[in-house]
C-alpha positions as MATLAB code, in Angstrom:
seq = 'MADPEGFAASKFTHNGRPRTVYRAGSGPAVVVMSEIPGITPQVVRFARYVADAGFSVYMPHLFGETMRPLTTAYGIKSTVGCCISAEFRVLAAHRSSPIVDWLRALANQAHQEQGGKGVGAVGMCMTGNFALSMMLGSPLLAPVLSQPSLPAFKKDGLHASEEEVAAAKKRIAEDGARILGLRFHGDPFCPPERFQKLRETFGEAFEGIELDPSTANPKGPKPIHSVLTNHLIDEAGQPTRAALDRVLAFLHEQLDDREGKA';
ca = [
      30.478   13.662   81.818;
      27.340   14.546   80.235;
      25.115   11.674   78.596;
      24.671   11.935   74.744;
      21.451   13.554   73.749;
      18.876   10.784   72.665;
      20.643    8.056   74.199;
      19.841    5.789   77.251;
      22.556    4.970   79.498;
      22.588    1.578   81.275;
      25.332   -0.453   83.157;
      26.405   -3.628   81.489;
      28.734   -5.899   83.477;
      31.404   -8.766   82.460;
      33.810  -10.732   84.807;
      32.842   -8.333   87.380;
      33.749   -5.167   85.249;
      30.754   -2.534   84.806;
      30.750   -0.053   82.155;
      28.209    2.383   80.554;
      26.777    1.910   77.675;
      24.723    4.324   75.620;
      21.875    3.128   73.563;
      19.727    4.166   70.889;
      17.755    3.330   68.043;
      16.042   -0.155   66.806;
      16.717   -3.289   64.772;
      20.056   -4.886   64.264;
      22.365   -4.571   67.060;
      25.659   -2.608   65.996;
      28.444   -1.773   68.821;
      30.162    1.649   68.318;
      33.371    1.967   69.940;
      34.750    5.497   70.193;
      38.362    6.532   69.043;
      40.762    8.360   71.046;
      40.452   10.388   73.211;
      36.435    8.911   74.163;
      32.752    9.609   72.941;
      33.479   12.922   71.285;
      30.503   15.042   69.856;
      31.562   13.568   66.584;
      31.681   10.156   67.573;
      28.069   10.618   69.066;
      26.935   12.328   65.468;
      28.126    8.556   63.884;
      26.367    6.848   66.100;
      23.347    8.823   65.738;
      23.556    8.108   61.721;
      23.618    4.241   62.716;
      20.607    4.238   65.020;
      18.612    7.076   62.292;
      19.501    3.946   59.417;
      17.928    1.146   61.422;
      20.016   -0.058   63.831;
      19.982   -0.472   67.684;
      23.356    1.355   68.725;
      25.010   -0.111   71.621;
      27.988    2.765   72.358;
      30.200    1.554   75.300;
      32.506    3.990   76.973;
      35.442    2.671   77.325;
      37.919    5.564   77.985;
      37.864    9.265   78.319;
      35.020   11.626   79.190;
      31.610   11.212   77.429;
      30.863   14.602   75.366;
      33.895   16.233   75.771;
      35.430   18.023   72.738;
      38.858   16.709   71.347;
      41.966   18.986   72.437;
      45.441   18.308   71.895;
      46.039   17.868   75.583;
      42.946   15.930   76.210;
      44.131   13.471   73.242;
      47.349   12.823   74.727;
      45.861   12.410   78.314;
      43.807    9.718   76.989;
      46.099    8.080   74.980;
      48.800    8.034   77.824;
      45.854    6.280   80.293;
      45.107    3.230   77.512;
      48.600    2.942   77.006;
      49.328    2.103   80.393;
      45.740    0.296   81.158;
      46.266   -3.390   81.502;
      43.122   -3.552   79.350;
      45.347   -2.240   76.162;
      47.935   -4.177   74.614;
      48.997   -0.983   72.268;
      52.260   -2.817   71.172;
      50.767   -6.417   70.413;
      50.845   -7.624   66.822;
      49.556  -11.106   67.095;
      47.102  -10.756   70.068;
      44.437   -8.754   70.893;
      43.888   -6.278   74.040;
      42.242   -7.799   76.997;
      39.148   -5.527   76.622;
      38.019   -7.751   73.909;
      36.717  -10.066   75.733;
      34.238   -7.762   77.505;
      33.325   -6.122   73.912;
      32.741   -9.786   73.025;
      30.019  -10.368   75.786;
      28.156   -6.906   75.087;
      27.925   -8.141   71.237;
      26.592  -11.160   72.715;
      24.054   -9.645   74.900;
      23.307   -7.011   72.358;
      22.406  -10.111   69.699;
      20.193  -11.795   72.577;
      18.210   -8.522   73.109;
      17.729   -7.761   69.099;
      17.922  -11.073   67.838;
      18.364  -11.291   63.900;
      21.155  -12.838   61.852;
      24.171  -11.468   63.656;
      25.722   -7.931   65.306;
      27.928   -5.372   63.440;
      30.699   -3.652   65.112;
      32.246   -0.281   64.278;
      35.826    0.198   65.668;
      38.040    3.543   65.313;
      41.719    4.293   65.705;
      42.655    2.183   68.806;
      39.565    0.269   68.667;
      39.718   -0.369   64.956;
      40.916   -3.834   65.105;
      38.968   -4.756   67.954;
      35.790   -5.264   65.340;
      38.032   -8.063   63.967;
      39.058   -9.795   67.098;
      35.123   -9.917   68.273;
      34.723  -12.076   65.465;
      35.902  -14.951   67.764;
      32.967  -16.150   70.330;
      30.272  -13.459   69.258;
      27.704  -13.596   66.051;
      29.774  -10.863   64.356;
      28.654  -10.483   60.854;
      29.949   -6.732   60.028;
      33.241   -5.624   61.355;
      34.123   -1.920   60.216;
      37.258   -1.239   61.016;
      37.990    2.703   60.663;
      41.450    3.736   60.408;
      42.777    0.658   62.776;
      45.832    2.296   64.549;
      46.966   -0.929   66.540;
      49.468   -2.198   67.264;
      51.983    0.840   67.308;
      55.155    0.254   65.332;
      54.294   -2.845   62.945;
      53.028   -1.437   60.293;
      51.250   -4.586   58.952;
      49.918   -5.834   62.525;
      46.435   -7.381   62.781;
      46.591   -7.078   66.851;
      44.578  -10.098   66.481;
      45.460  -13.436   67.765;
      46.064  -16.616   65.223;
      42.587  -18.049   66.840;
      41.030  -14.891   66.249;
      41.959  -14.872   62.851;
      40.903  -18.436   62.243;
      37.546  -17.969   63.855;
      37.110  -14.648   61.201;
      37.944  -16.902   58.580;
      35.719  -19.588   59.605;
      32.561  -17.052   60.063;
      33.412  -15.523   56.427;
      33.169  -19.117   55.017;
      30.127  -20.256   56.986;
      28.080  -17.360   57.619;
      28.927  -14.975   54.955;
      30.610  -12.276   57.126;
      32.570   -9.498   55.610;
      35.144   -6.740   56.561;
      34.959   -3.497   55.703;
      38.098   -0.836   56.307;
      38.645    2.639   56.368;
      41.488    4.694   55.825;
      42.999    8.256   54.645;
      46.332    7.720   52.293;
      49.240    8.956   54.400;
      47.804    8.371   57.707;
      50.880    7.729   59.981;
      48.710    5.632   62.404;
      47.388    3.544   60.034;
      49.724    2.338   57.445;
      48.996    0.968   53.997;
      50.971   -2.171   54.813;
      47.893   -2.760   57.377;
      45.331   -2.863   54.587;
      47.455   -4.961   52.379;
      47.897   -7.633   55.363;
      43.930   -7.467   55.268;
      43.610   -7.968   51.919;
      46.166  -11.132   52.220;
      44.567  -12.526   54.891;
      40.823  -12.038   53.715;
      40.927  -11.804   50.238;
      37.555  -10.884   48.593;
      35.937  -10.565   51.970;
      38.043   -7.533   52.743;
      36.634   -4.303   51.199;
      39.031   -1.299   51.990;
      38.048    2.279   51.113;
      41.159    4.662   51.272;
      40.586    8.224   50.714;
      43.012   11.118   49.398;
      43.793   13.663   52.317;
      42.693   16.483   50.025;
      38.897   15.157   50.822;
      39.254   15.348   54.690;
      37.472   18.306   56.412;
      40.330   20.998   56.583;
      39.159   22.121   59.881;
      39.931   18.511   61.688;
      43.069   18.309   63.519;
      46.392   17.163   61.984;
      47.650   14.606   61.015;
      44.222   13.936   58.832;
      43.010   10.151   60.404;
      39.506   10.046   61.245;
      37.282    9.287   58.299;
      33.871    8.908   59.986;
      34.018   11.939   62.640;
      36.774   14.643   62.675;
      37.558   14.440   59.376;
      34.215   13.847   57.811;
      32.692   16.665   55.607;
      29.095   15.877   56.120;
      27.666   17.007   52.630;
      26.352   15.156   49.690;
      28.868   14.367   47.196;
      31.948   14.680   49.589;
      34.256   11.190   49.347;
      33.830   11.350   53.517;
      30.172   11.244   53.115;
      30.114    8.555   50.843;
      32.207    6.570   52.932;
      29.826    6.969   55.768;
      26.825    6.266   53.425;
      29.080    2.990   52.284;
      29.570    1.792   56.281;
      25.763    2.367   56.968;
      24.726    0.342   53.447;
      27.461   -2.580   54.285;
      25.865   -3.181   57.802;
      22.292   -3.533   55.694;
      23.643   -5.999   53.411;
      25.479   -7.996   56.189;
      22.560   -7.661   58.934;
      19.004   -7.264   57.488;
      17.074  -10.569   57.472;
      16.668  -11.690   54.094;
      13.115  -12.455   54.715;
      12.310   -9.369   55.070;
      12.806   -9.076   59.190;
      15.198   -6.691   60.263;
];
């Protein structure tokens, strides 16, 4: 594995489980969680955008090989590894994966180090709904769910326990937290029923961005899925770039100190 350029690697341990975390930027903390198959160059590009926008990025190595490009074989291997791992419950509709406990601890550590109003988190694909579950037990005010793909085989599942959903509602009501979601129409891994469930559960606190698949980068893999990475057309005026800009604006809205101290 190669460390991404411009990121400092360190170890964070919780409950005896050490993992590498890549750090860059300054300002309010944002945990960036990679999609399958891992921290690809496209995930790193997104993390750089977050850091350049004025945030402290904490990007944990959860699976796969850092900086290895996506291929079909690599994607399948990484997916199988997650499916058999005790840290991921890919079929669970009403409970989160055990790895979320480690991610909450990381979010708390990041907030302790950076201060400010709270923390942001961006989950993608398999990690998409982790950003929602992390709202229990951490100062998470800005969860971004990009093409959340768990649970498998239950279209309207949120991959979160009743306790986690209740904690999210409480943080929305008491602390002004909001939730941002992104998906492409027709994405078989993130069906429309999941966004409808988010709307029914969180009301106006949930903002959903749903893009026409014709706006996706045609050079990306099939099916069309990854709004912020593989299917991003990184050009002004492109809907996927507008979605990326909305993510950055959302993080600022939720995390910037309203008295002027970020």
